[in-house]
PDB file of C-alpha atoms and ligand atoms in Angstrom:
ATOM      1  CA  UNK A   1       1.675  -5.562  23.894  1.00  0.00           C
ATOM      2  CA  UNK A   2       3.040  -2.370  22.391  1.00  0.00           C
ATOM      3  CA  UNK A   3       1.333  -1.077  19.286  1.00  0.00           C
ATOM      4  CA  UNK A   4       3.515  -1.045  16.171  1.00  0.00           C
ATOM      5  CA  UNK A   5       2.078   0.711  13.127  1.00  0.00           C
ATOM      6  CA  UNK A   6       3.829   0.124   9.811  1.00  0.00           C
ATOM      7  CA  UNK A   7       3.168   2.372   6.800  1.00  0.00           C
ATOM      8  CA  UNK A   8       4.333   0.708   3.595  1.00  0.00           C
ATOM      9  CA  UNK A   9       4.696   1.776  -0.029  1.00  0.00           C
ATOM     10  CA  UNK A  10       5.853   0.330  -3.324  1.00  0.00           C
ATOM     11  CA  UNK A  11       9.434  -0.219  -2.066  1.00  0.00           C
ATOM     12  CA  UNK A  12       8.045  -2.876   0.315  1.00  0.00           C
ATOM     13  CA  UNK A  13       7.136  -5.060  -2.682  1.00  0.00           C
ATOM     14  CA  UNK A  14      10.116  -4.133  -4.889  1.00  0.00           C
ATOM     15  CA  UNK A  15      12.076  -7.215  -3.781  1.00  0.00           C
ATOM     16  CA  UNK A  16       9.085  -9.366  -4.758  1.00  0.00           C
ATOM     17  CA  UNK A  17       9.520  -8.074  -8.311  1.00  0.00           C
ATOM     18  CA  UNK A  18       6.738  -5.466  -8.411  1.00  0.00           C
ATOM     19  CA  UNK A  19       7.840  -2.128  -9.909  1.00  0.00           C
ATOM     20  CA  UNK A  20       7.783   1.010  -7.787  1.00  0.00           C
ATOM     21  CA  UNK A  21       6.246   4.190  -9.252  1.00  0.00           C
ATOM     22  CA  UNK A  22       8.804   6.991  -9.013  1.00  0.00           C
ATOM     23  CA  UNK A  23      12.207   5.249  -9.058  1.00  0.00           C
ATOM     24  CA  UNK A  24      14.020   5.151 -12.393  1.00  0.00           C
ATOM     25  CA  UNK A  25      12.346   2.366 -14.376  1.00  0.00           C
ATOM     26  CA  UNK A  26       9.219   2.879 -12.243  1.00  0.00           C
ATOM     27  CA  UNK A  27       5.656   2.577 -13.558  1.00  0.00           C
ATOM     28  CA  UNK A  28       5.146   6.332 -13.903  1.00  0.00           C
ATOM     29  CA  UNK A  29       7.929   6.455 -16.496  1.00  0.00           C
ATOM     30  CA  UNK A  30       6.022   3.985 -18.664  1.00  0.00           C
ATOM     31  CA  UNK A  31       2.459   5.254 -18.121  1.00  0.00           C
ATOM     32  CA  UNK A  32       0.925   8.663 -17.505  1.00  0.00           C
ATOM     33  CA  UNK A  33      -0.710   8.929 -14.079  1.00  0.00           C
ATOM     34  CA  UNK A  34      -3.515  11.019 -15.639  1.00  0.00           C
ATOM     35  CA  UNK A  35      -4.301   8.201 -18.087  1.00  0.00           C
ATOM     36  CA  UNK A  36      -4.412   5.204 -15.764  1.00  0.00           C
ATOM     37  CA  UNK A  37      -4.861   6.444 -12.200  1.00  0.00           C
ATOM     38  CA  UNK A  38      -7.525   9.163 -12.320  1.00  0.00           C
ATOM     39  CA  UNK A  39     -11.298   9.039 -12.700  1.00  0.00           C
ATOM     40  CA  UNK A  40     -10.979  11.340 -15.751  1.00  0.00           C
ATOM     41  CA  UNK A  41      -8.575   8.889 -17.386  1.00  0.00           C
ATOM     42  CA  UNK A  42     -11.069   6.080 -16.737  1.00  0.00           C
ATOM     43  CA  UNK A  43     -13.923   8.085 -18.235  1.00  0.00           C
ATOM     44  CA  UNK A  44     -11.810   8.958 -21.310  1.00  0.00           C
ATOM     45  CA  UNK A  45     -10.541   5.458 -22.003  1.00  0.00           C
ATOM     46  CA  UNK A  46     -11.968   2.780 -19.699  1.00  0.00           C
ATOM     47  CA  UNK A  47     -10.474  -0.047 -21.735  1.00  0.00           C
ATOM     48  CA  UNK A  48      -6.919   1.278 -21.305  1.00  0.00           C
ATOM     49  CA  UNK A  49      -7.439   1.587 -17.553  1.00  0.00           C
ATOM     50  CA  UNK A  50      -9.034  -1.867 -17.173  1.00  0.00           C
ATOM     51  CA  UNK A  51      -6.143  -3.375 -19.148  1.00  0.00           C
ATOM     52  CA  UNK A  52      -3.540  -1.580 -17.029  1.00  0.00           C
ATOM     53  CA  UNK A  53      -4.973  -3.118 -13.843  1.00  0.00           C
ATOM     54  CA  UNK A  54      -5.685  -6.479 -15.534  1.00  0.00           C
ATOM     55  CA  UNK A  55      -1.972  -6.682 -16.291  1.00  0.00           C
ATOM     56  CA  UNK A  56      -0.998  -5.813 -12.712  1.00  0.00           C
ATOM     57  CA  UNK A  57      -3.550  -8.335 -11.386  1.00  0.00           C
ATOM     58  CA  UNK A  58      -2.234 -11.140 -13.609  1.00  0.00           C
ATOM     59  CA  UNK A  59       1.192 -10.554 -12.064  1.00  0.00           C
ATOM     60  CA  UNK A  60      -0.089 -11.244  -8.521  1.00  0.00           C
ATOM     61  CA  UNK A  61      -0.014 -15.068  -8.561  1.00  0.00           C
ATOM     62  CA  UNK A  62       3.449 -14.936 -10.145  1.00  0.00           C
ATOM     63  CA  UNK A  63       5.065 -12.998  -7.291  1.00  0.00           C
ATOM     64  CA  UNK A  64       5.682 -13.990  -3.692  1.00  0.00           C
ATOM     65  CA  UNK A  65       6.076 -12.092  -0.438  1.00  0.00           C
ATOM     66  CA  UNK A  66       9.723 -11.126   0.172  1.00  0.00           C
ATOM     67  CA  UNK A  67      11.657 -11.760   3.381  1.00  0.00           C
ATOM     68  CA  UNK A  68      10.710  -8.218   4.458  1.00  0.00           C
ATOM     69  CA  UNK A  69       6.976  -8.997   4.259  1.00  0.00           C
ATOM     70  CA  UNK A  70       7.618 -12.147   6.291  1.00  0.00           C
ATOM     71  CA  UNK A  71       9.502 -10.262   8.995  1.00  0.00           C
ATOM     72  CA  UNK A  72       6.684  -7.687   9.194  1.00  0.00           C
ATOM     73  CA  UNK A  73       4.249 -10.576   9.787  1.00  0.00           C
ATOM     74  CA  UNK A  74       6.561 -12.164  12.382  1.00  0.00           C
ATOM     75  CA  UNK A  75       6.523  -8.986  14.481  1.00  0.00           C
ATOM     76  CA  UNK A  76       2.990 -10.020  15.502  1.00  0.00           C
ATOM     77  CA  UNK A  77       4.568 -12.562  17.896  1.00  0.00           C
ATOM     78  CA  UNK A  78       5.792  -9.709  20.105  1.00  0.00           C
ATOM     79  CA  UNK A  79       3.712  -6.662  19.171  1.00  0.00           C
ATOM     80  CA  UNK A  80       0.193  -5.580  18.313  1.00  0.00           C
ATOM     81  CA  UNK A  81       0.940  -4.769  14.664  1.00  0.00           C
ATOM     82  CA  UNK A  82      -1.199  -2.889  12.140  1.00  0.00           C
ATOM     83  CA  UNK A  83       0.063  -2.513   8.589  1.00  0.00           C
ATOM     84  CA  UNK A  84      -1.210   0.519   6.692  1.00  0.00           C
ATOM     85  CA  UNK A  85      -0.266   0.012   3.080  1.00  0.00           C
ATOM     86  CA  UNK A  86      -0.473   2.131  -0.040  1.00  0.00           C
ATOM     87  CA  UNK A  87       0.129  -1.037  -2.038  1.00  0.00           C
ATOM     88  CA  UNK A  88      -2.707  -2.699  -3.904  1.00  0.00           C
ATOM     89  CA  UNK A  89      -1.042  -6.126  -3.946  1.00  0.00           C
ATOM     90  CA  UNK A  90      -1.895  -8.773  -1.330  1.00  0.00           C
ATOM     91  CA  UNK A  91       1.648  -9.653  -0.286  1.00  0.00           C
ATOM     92  CA  UNK A  92       1.304  -8.560   3.355  1.00  0.00           C
ATOM     93  CA  UNK A  93      -1.714 -10.841   3.816  1.00  0.00           C
ATOM     94  CA  UNK A  94      -0.002 -13.710   2.000  1.00  0.00           C
ATOM     95  CA  UNK A  95       3.032 -13.317   4.293  1.00  0.00           C
ATOM     96  CA  UNK A  96       0.724 -13.725   7.307  1.00  0.00           C
ATOM     97  CA  UNK A  97      -0.021 -10.174   8.492  1.00  0.00           C
ATOM     98  CA  UNK A  98      -3.499 -10.231  10.037  1.00  0.00           C
ATOM     99  CA  UNK A  99      -4.323  -6.509  10.313  1.00  0.00           C
ATOM    100  CA  UNK A 100      -3.782  -4.758   6.986  1.00  0.00           C
ATOM    101  CA  UNK A 101      -5.436  -1.498   5.936  1.00  0.00           C
ATOM    102  CA  UNK A 102      -5.285  -0.826   2.196  1.00  0.00           C
ATOM    103  CA  UNK A 103      -5.390   2.934   1.672  1.00  0.00           C
ATOM    104  CA  UNK A 104      -5.372   2.776  -2.138  1.00  0.00           C
ATOM    105  CA  UNK A 105      -7.593  -0.259  -2.684  1.00  0.00           C
ATOM    106  CA  UNK A 106      -6.957  -3.882  -3.556  1.00  0.00           C
ATOM    107  CA  UNK A 107      -6.014  -5.247  -6.947  1.00  0.00           C
ATOM    108  CA  UNK A 108      -7.834  -8.555  -6.517  1.00  0.00           C
ATOM    109  CA  UNK A 109     -11.171  -6.797  -5.957  1.00  0.00           C
ATOM    110  CA  UNK A 110     -13.616  -5.047  -8.269  1.00  0.00           C
ATOM    111  CA  UNK A 111     -16.479  -2.677  -7.656  1.00  0.00           C
ATOM    112  CA  UNK A 112     -19.206  -0.509  -9.161  1.00  0.00           C
ATOM    113  CA  UNK A 113     -18.418   2.524 -11.300  1.00  0.00           C
ATOM    114  CA  UNK A 114     -21.394   4.326  -9.733  1.00  0.00           C
ATOM    115  CA  UNK A 115     -20.711   3.550  -6.041  1.00  0.00           C
ATOM    116  CA  UNK A 116     -17.136   2.314  -5.708  1.00  0.00           C
ATOM    117  CA  UNK A 117     -17.055   2.406  -1.902  1.00  0.00           C
ATOM    118  CA  UNK A 118     -20.396   0.703  -1.270  1.00  0.00           C
ATOM    119  CA  UNK A 119     -19.423  -2.573   0.475  1.00  0.00           C
ATOM    120  CA  UNK A 120     -22.337  -4.335  -1.256  1.00  0.00           C
ATOM    121  CA  UNK A 121     -20.721  -3.686  -4.636  1.00  0.00           C
ATOM    122  CA  UNK A 122     -17.207  -4.899  -3.817  1.00  0.00           C
ATOM    123  CA  UNK A 123     -16.361  -8.413  -5.063  1.00  0.00           C
ATOM    124  CA  UNK A 124     -13.197 -10.502  -5.044  1.00  0.00           C
ATOM    125  CA  UNK A 125     -12.212 -11.555  -8.554  1.00  0.00           C
ATOM    126  CA  UNK A 126     -11.677 -15.303  -8.945  1.00  0.00           C
ATOM    127  CA  UNK A 127      -7.973 -16.102  -9.508  1.00  0.00           C
ATOM    128  CA  UNK A 128      -8.875 -18.187 -12.600  1.00  0.00           C
ATOM    129  CA  UNK A 129     -10.846 -15.246 -14.151  1.00  0.00           C
ATOM    130  CA  UNK A 130      -8.870 -12.237 -12.931  1.00  0.00           C
ATOM    131  CA  UNK A 131      -9.600  -9.787 -15.773  1.00  0.00           C
ATOM    132  CA  UNK A 132     -12.289  -7.095 -15.855  1.00  0.00           C
ATOM    133  CA  UNK A 133     -13.738  -6.497 -19.333  1.00  0.00           C
ATOM    134  CA  UNK A 134     -15.907  -3.768 -20.814  1.00  0.00           C
ATOM    135  CA  UNK A 135     -19.489  -4.991 -20.326  1.00  0.00           C
ATOM    136  CA  UNK A 136     -18.833  -6.792 -17.013  1.00  0.00           C
ATOM    137  CA  UNK A 137     -21.275  -5.393 -14.502  1.00  0.00           C
ATOM    138  CA  UNK A 138     -21.419  -4.822 -10.750  1.00  0.00           C
ATOM    139  CA  UNK A 139     -24.479  -5.752  -8.646  1.00  0.00           C
ATOM    140  CA  UNK A 140     -26.024  -2.313  -9.337  1.00  0.00           C
ATOM    141  CA  UNK A 141     -25.743  -2.805 -13.097  1.00  0.00           C
ATOM    142  CA  UNK A 142     -22.903  -0.329 -13.664  1.00  0.00           C
ATOM    143  CA  UNK A 143     -19.647  -1.174 -15.412  1.00  0.00           C
ATOM    144  CA  UNK A 144     -17.367  -3.154 -13.089  1.00  0.00           C
ATOM    145  CA  UNK A 145     -14.166  -1.227 -12.273  1.00  0.00           C
ATOM    146  CA  UNK A 146     -11.005  -2.001 -10.301  1.00  0.00           C
ATOM    147  CA  UNK A 147     -11.294  -1.467  -6.521  1.00  0.00           C
ATOM    148  CA  UNK A 148      -8.498   1.099  -6.626  1.00  0.00           C
ATOM    149  CA  UNK A 149      -8.448   4.602  -5.168  1.00  0.00           C
ATOM    150  CA  UNK A 150      -7.485   6.909  -8.023  1.00  0.00           C
ATOM    151  CA  UNK A 151      -5.963  10.364  -7.699  1.00  0.00           C
ATOM    152  CA  UNK A 152      -8.669  12.887  -6.883  1.00  0.00           C
ATOM    153  CA  UNK A 153     -10.931  10.272  -5.246  1.00  0.00           C
ATOM    154  CA  UNK A 154     -11.712  10.111  -1.526  1.00  0.00           C
ATOM    155  CA  UNK A 155      -9.578   7.750   0.563  1.00  0.00           C
ATOM    156  CA  UNK A 156     -12.219   6.073   2.738  1.00  0.00           C
ATOM    157  CA  UNK A 157      -9.734   4.247   4.981  1.00  0.00           C
ATOM    158  CA  UNK A 158      -7.749   7.360   5.921  1.00  0.00           C
ATOM    159  CA  UNK A 159      -9.714   8.125   9.085  1.00  0.00           C
ATOM    160  CA  UNK A 160      -9.259   4.629  10.488  1.00  0.00           C
ATOM    161  CA  UNK A 161      -5.562   4.796   9.555  1.00  0.00           C
ATOM    162  CA  UNK A 162      -5.167   8.196  11.252  1.00  0.00           C
ATOM    163  CA  UNK A 163      -6.853   6.904  14.419  1.00  0.00           C
ATOM    164  CA  UNK A 164      -4.541   3.870  14.550  1.00  0.00           C
ATOM    165  CA  UNK A 165      -1.456   6.024  13.847  1.00  0.00           C
ATOM    166  CA  UNK A 166      -2.407   8.303  16.743  1.00  0.00           C
ATOM    167  CA  UNK A 167      -2.225   5.294  19.109  1.00  0.00           C
ATOM    168  CA  UNK A 168       1.156   4.002  17.895  1.00  0.00           C
ATOM    169  CA  UNK A 169       3.890   3.250  20.435  1.00  0.00           C
ATOM    170  CA  UNK A 170       6.320   2.672  17.561  1.00  0.00           C
ATOM    171  CA  UNK A 171       5.824   3.820  13.962  1.00  0.00           C
ATOM    172  CA  UNK A 172       7.655   2.355  10.965  1.00  0.00           C
ATOM    173  CA  UNK A 173       7.756   3.651   7.387  1.00  0.00           C
ATOM    174  CA  UNK A 174       8.961   1.240   4.680  1.00  0.00           C
ATOM    175  CA  UNK A 175       9.550   1.949   0.979  1.00  0.00           C
ATOM    176  CA  UNK A 176       7.463   5.017   0.284  1.00  0.00           C
ATOM    177  CA  UNK A 177       8.630   8.294  -1.221  1.00  0.00           C
ATOM    178  CA  UNK A 178       5.969  10.070   0.908  1.00  0.00           C
ATOM    179  CA  UNK A 179       4.871  12.010  -2.169  1.00  0.00           C
ATOM    180  CA  UNK A 180       1.190  11.111  -2.019  1.00  0.00           C
ATOM    181  CA  UNK A 181      -1.304  12.596   0.423  1.00  0.00           C
ATOM    182  CA  UNK A 182      -3.228  11.919   2.557  1.00  0.00           C
ATOM    183  CA  UNK A 183      -1.091   8.780   3.182  1.00  0.00           C
ATOM    184  CA  UNK A 184       2.104  10.795   3.743  1.00  0.00           C
ATOM    185  CA  UNK A 185       0.254  12.999   6.254  1.00  0.00           C
ATOM    186  CA  UNK A 186      -0.343  10.046   8.614  1.00  0.00           C
ATOM    187  CA  UNK A 187       3.023  10.774  10.241  1.00  0.00           C
ATOM    188  CA  UNK A 188       1.526  13.966  11.686  1.00  0.00           C
ATOM    189  CA  UNK A 189      -0.827  11.795  13.784  1.00  0.00           C
ATOM    190  CA  UNK A 190       1.983   9.786  15.399  1.00  0.00           C
ATOM    191  CA  UNK A 191       2.429  10.749  19.077  1.00  0.00           C
ATOM    192  CA  UNK A 192       5.490  12.922  19.629  1.00  0.00           C
ATOM    193  CA  UNK A 193       7.127  10.439  21.978  1.00  0.00           C
ATOM    194  CA  UNK A 194       6.762   7.440  19.643  1.00  0.00           C
ATOM    195  CA  UNK A 195       9.987   6.535  17.851  1.00  0.00           C
ATOM    196  CA  UNK A 196       9.746   6.493  14.044  1.00  0.00           C
ATOM    197  CA  UNK A 197      11.892   4.107  11.997  1.00  0.00           C
ATOM    198  CA  UNK A 198      12.286   4.661   8.270  1.00  0.00           C
ATOM    199  CA  UNK A 199      13.476   1.818   6.029  1.00  0.00           C
ATOM    200  CA  UNK A 200      14.454   2.985   2.541  1.00  0.00           C
ATOM    201  CA  UNK A 201      17.719   2.661   0.598  1.00  0.00           C
ATOM    202  CA  UNK A 202      17.374   6.310  -0.470  1.00  0.00           C
ATOM    203  CA  UNK A 203      16.911   9.566   1.414  1.00  0.00           C
ATOM    204  CA  UNK A 204      13.253  10.468   1.809  1.00  0.00           C
ATOM    205  CA  UNK A 205      12.258  14.129   2.223  1.00  0.00           C
ATOM    206  CA  UNK A 206      11.179  14.389   5.854  1.00  0.00           C
ATOM    207  CA  UNK A 207       8.850  17.235   6.716  1.00  0.00           C
ATOM    208  CA  UNK A 208       7.572  16.116  10.112  1.00  0.00           C
ATOM    209  CA  UNK A 209       8.941  17.467  13.386  1.00  0.00           C
ATOM    210  CA  UNK A 210       9.402  13.907  14.712  1.00  0.00           C
ATOM    211  CA  UNK A 211      12.869  12.517  15.199  1.00  0.00           C
ATOM    212  CA  UNK A 212      13.396   9.437  13.123  1.00  0.00           C
ATOM    213  CA  UNK A 213      15.930   6.681  12.738  1.00  0.00           C
ATOM    214  CA  UNK A 214      16.758   5.976   9.092  1.00  0.00           C
ATOM    215  CA  UNK A 215      17.736   2.383   8.312  1.00  0.00           C
ATOM    216  CA  UNK A 216      19.186   3.021   4.868  1.00  0.00           C
ATOM    217  CA  UNK A 217      18.613  -0.440   3.446  1.00  0.00           C
ATOM    218  CA  UNK A 218      16.131  -2.361   1.316  1.00  0.00           C
ATOM    219  CA  UNK A 219      12.968  -3.752   2.908  1.00  0.00           C
ATOM    220  CA  UNK A 220      14.299  -7.248   3.762  1.00  0.00           C
ATOM    221  CA  UNK A 221      17.701  -6.237   5.150  1.00  0.00           C
ATOM    222  CA  UNK A 222      16.116  -3.224   6.813  1.00  0.00           C
ATOM    223  CA  UNK A 223      13.463  -5.376   8.519  1.00  0.00           C
ATOM    224  CA  UNK A 224      16.214  -7.685   9.809  1.00  0.00           C
ATOM    225  CA  UNK A 225      17.917  -4.705  11.445  1.00  0.00           C
ATOM    226  CA  UNK A 226      14.618  -3.364  12.790  1.00  0.00           C
ATOM    227  CA  UNK A 227      13.667  -6.754  14.258  1.00  0.00           C
ATOM    228  CA  UNK A 228      16.940  -6.672  16.223  1.00  0.00           C
ATOM    229  CA  UNK A 229      16.411  -3.067  17.325  1.00  0.00           C
ATOM    230  CA  UNK A 230      12.875  -3.835  18.539  1.00  0.00           C
ATOM    231  CA  UNK A 231      14.012  -6.740  20.740  1.00  0.00           C
ATOM    232  CA  UNK A 232      14.541  -4.280  23.596  1.00  0.00           C
ATOM    233  CA  UNK A 233      11.071  -2.769  23.086  1.00  0.00           C
ATOM    234  CA  UNK A 234       9.172  -6.026  23.758  1.00  0.00           C
ATOM    235  CA  UNK A 235       7.043  -6.121  26.862  1.00  0.00           C
TER     236      UNK A 235
HETATM  237  P1  LIG B   1       7.190   5.447  -4.894  1.00  0.00           P
HETATM  238  O1  LIG B   1       7.578   4.756  -6.157  1.00  0.00           O
HETATM  239  O2  LIG B   1       6.861   6.885  -4.956  1.00  0.00           O
HETATM  240  O3  LIG B   1       8.346   5.285  -3.811  1.00  0.00           O
HETATM  241  C1  LIG B   1       8.979   4.052  -3.614  1.00  0.00           C
HETATM  242  C2  LIG B   1       9.992   4.188  -2.484  1.00  0.00           C
HETATM  243  O4  LIG B   1      10.524   2.902  -2.260  1.00  0.00           O
HETATM  244  C3  LIG B   1      11.187   5.125  -2.794  1.00  0.00           C
HETATM  245  O5  LIG B   1      11.420   5.978  -1.684  1.00  0.00           O
HETATM  246  C4  LIG B   1      12.345   4.145  -3.010  1.00  0.00           C
HETATM  247  O6  LIG B   1      13.602   4.681  -2.607  1.00  0.00           O
HETATM  248  C5  LIG B   1      11.933   3.005  -2.101  1.00  0.00           C
HETATM  249  N1  LIG B   1      12.514   1.694  -2.453  1.00  0.00           N
HETATM  250  C6  LIG B   1      12.951   1.244  -3.654  1.00  0.00           C
HETATM  251  N2  LIG B   1      13.395  -0.029  -3.552  1.00  0.00           N
HETATM  252  C7  LIG B   1      13.253  -0.387  -2.240  1.00  0.00           C
HETATM  253  C8  LIG B   1      13.525  -1.576  -1.498  1.00  0.00           C
HETATM  254  N3  LIG B   1      14.046  -2.666  -2.059  1.00  0.00           N
HETATM  255  N4  LIG B   1      13.230  -1.574  -0.174  1.00  0.00           N
HETATM  256  C9  LIG B   1      12.684  -0.478   0.432  1.00  0.00           C
HETATM  257  N5  LIG B   1      12.412   0.655  -0.227  1.00  0.00           N
HETATM  258  C10 LIG B   1      12.692   0.711  -1.536  1.00  0.00           C
HETATM  259  O7  LIG B   1       5.983   4.595  -4.281  1.00  0.00           O
HETATM  260  P2  LIG B   1       4.924   4.995  -3.150  1.00  0.00           P
HETATM  261  O8  LIG B   1       5.491   5.972  -2.192  1.00  0.00           O
HETATM  262  O9  LIG B   1       4.362   3.732  -2.632  1.00  0.00           O
HETATM  263  O10 LIG B   1      -0.930   5.453  -5.772  1.00  0.00           O
HETATM  264  O11 LIG B   1       3.818   5.712  -4.025  1.00  0.00           O
HETATM  265  C11 LIG B   1       2.639   6.156  -3.393  1.00  0.00           C
HETATM  266  C12 LIG B   1       1.462   6.072  -4.333  1.00  0.00           C
HETATM  267  O12 LIG B   1       1.776   6.741  -5.565  1.00  0.00           O
HETATM  268  C13 LIG B   1       1.100   4.658  -4.768  1.00  0.00           C
HETATM  269  O13 LIG B   1       0.268   4.000  -3.845  1.00  0.00           O
HETATM  270  C14 LIG B   1       0.378   4.892  -6.060  1.00  0.00           C
HETATM  271  C15 LIG B   1       1.334   5.896  -6.669  1.00  0.00           C
HETATM  272  O14 LIG B   1       0.844   6.727  -7.631  1.00  0.00           O
HETATM  273  C16 LIG B   1      -1.925   5.343  -6.671  1.00  0.00           C
HETATM  274  O15 LIG B   1      -1.790   4.803  -7.752  1.00  0.00           O
HETATM  275  C17 LIG B   1      -3.210   5.968  -6.213  1.00  0.00           C
END
């Protein structure tokens, strides 16, 4: 089976009702990135940061995968699909995708403030007690924090994602403004002869030398068109 690698961003979950970051009305108009998505912000005001992610986490059971997430999962019938997502929601998994790499962490998990990437410290929060409070502790005794990669922190999954991107037969980008590195840099690893499809209703600044096919539609409609286009690529 051909390898399809799909890089997704906030626009993938927009039709499920989760706000994007940089569109008008996006989250970064309401909150300052420095306050809620950096380690310095967390050190300054941990309660604000915990509450920001508690709110996002409480939204999870109230939203559902959109048709676009479902079509991404259905591609597994004909292709070896890996989803590399910048999203911290679990909508790809809930739609049925089996290989999902979360570059920026996972909202339904928590970890240690001292060693956030130590697998022994990472726990899944129970859906009936989803909030993290000041005073909740990880296994190492430190304050429990969201399992989210903040700006300025290492992105532990990037090497695995780069390796998988370098093996792609077909690469797809859905709903990301490609503003944030190293995620946006993954395109540089895609083999030159692999076609790249971009699904986004808006123009996205494209800095790579690859040729790409822009499906200028939202995630669900765009995935319908892509599913048709990929029919001829099945082996
Ligand atoms: P952005 O908000 O920067 O970009 C969202 C993209 O989705 C834009 O290009 C929109 O045009 C597009 N879009 C909007 N509605 C869409 C729809 N219905 N279907 C398809 N596309 C649509 O979000 P990201 O690129 O994901 O990181 O942002 C990257 C990272 O920046 C996030 O993971 C987050 C943020 O700060 C951290 O918090 C560490």
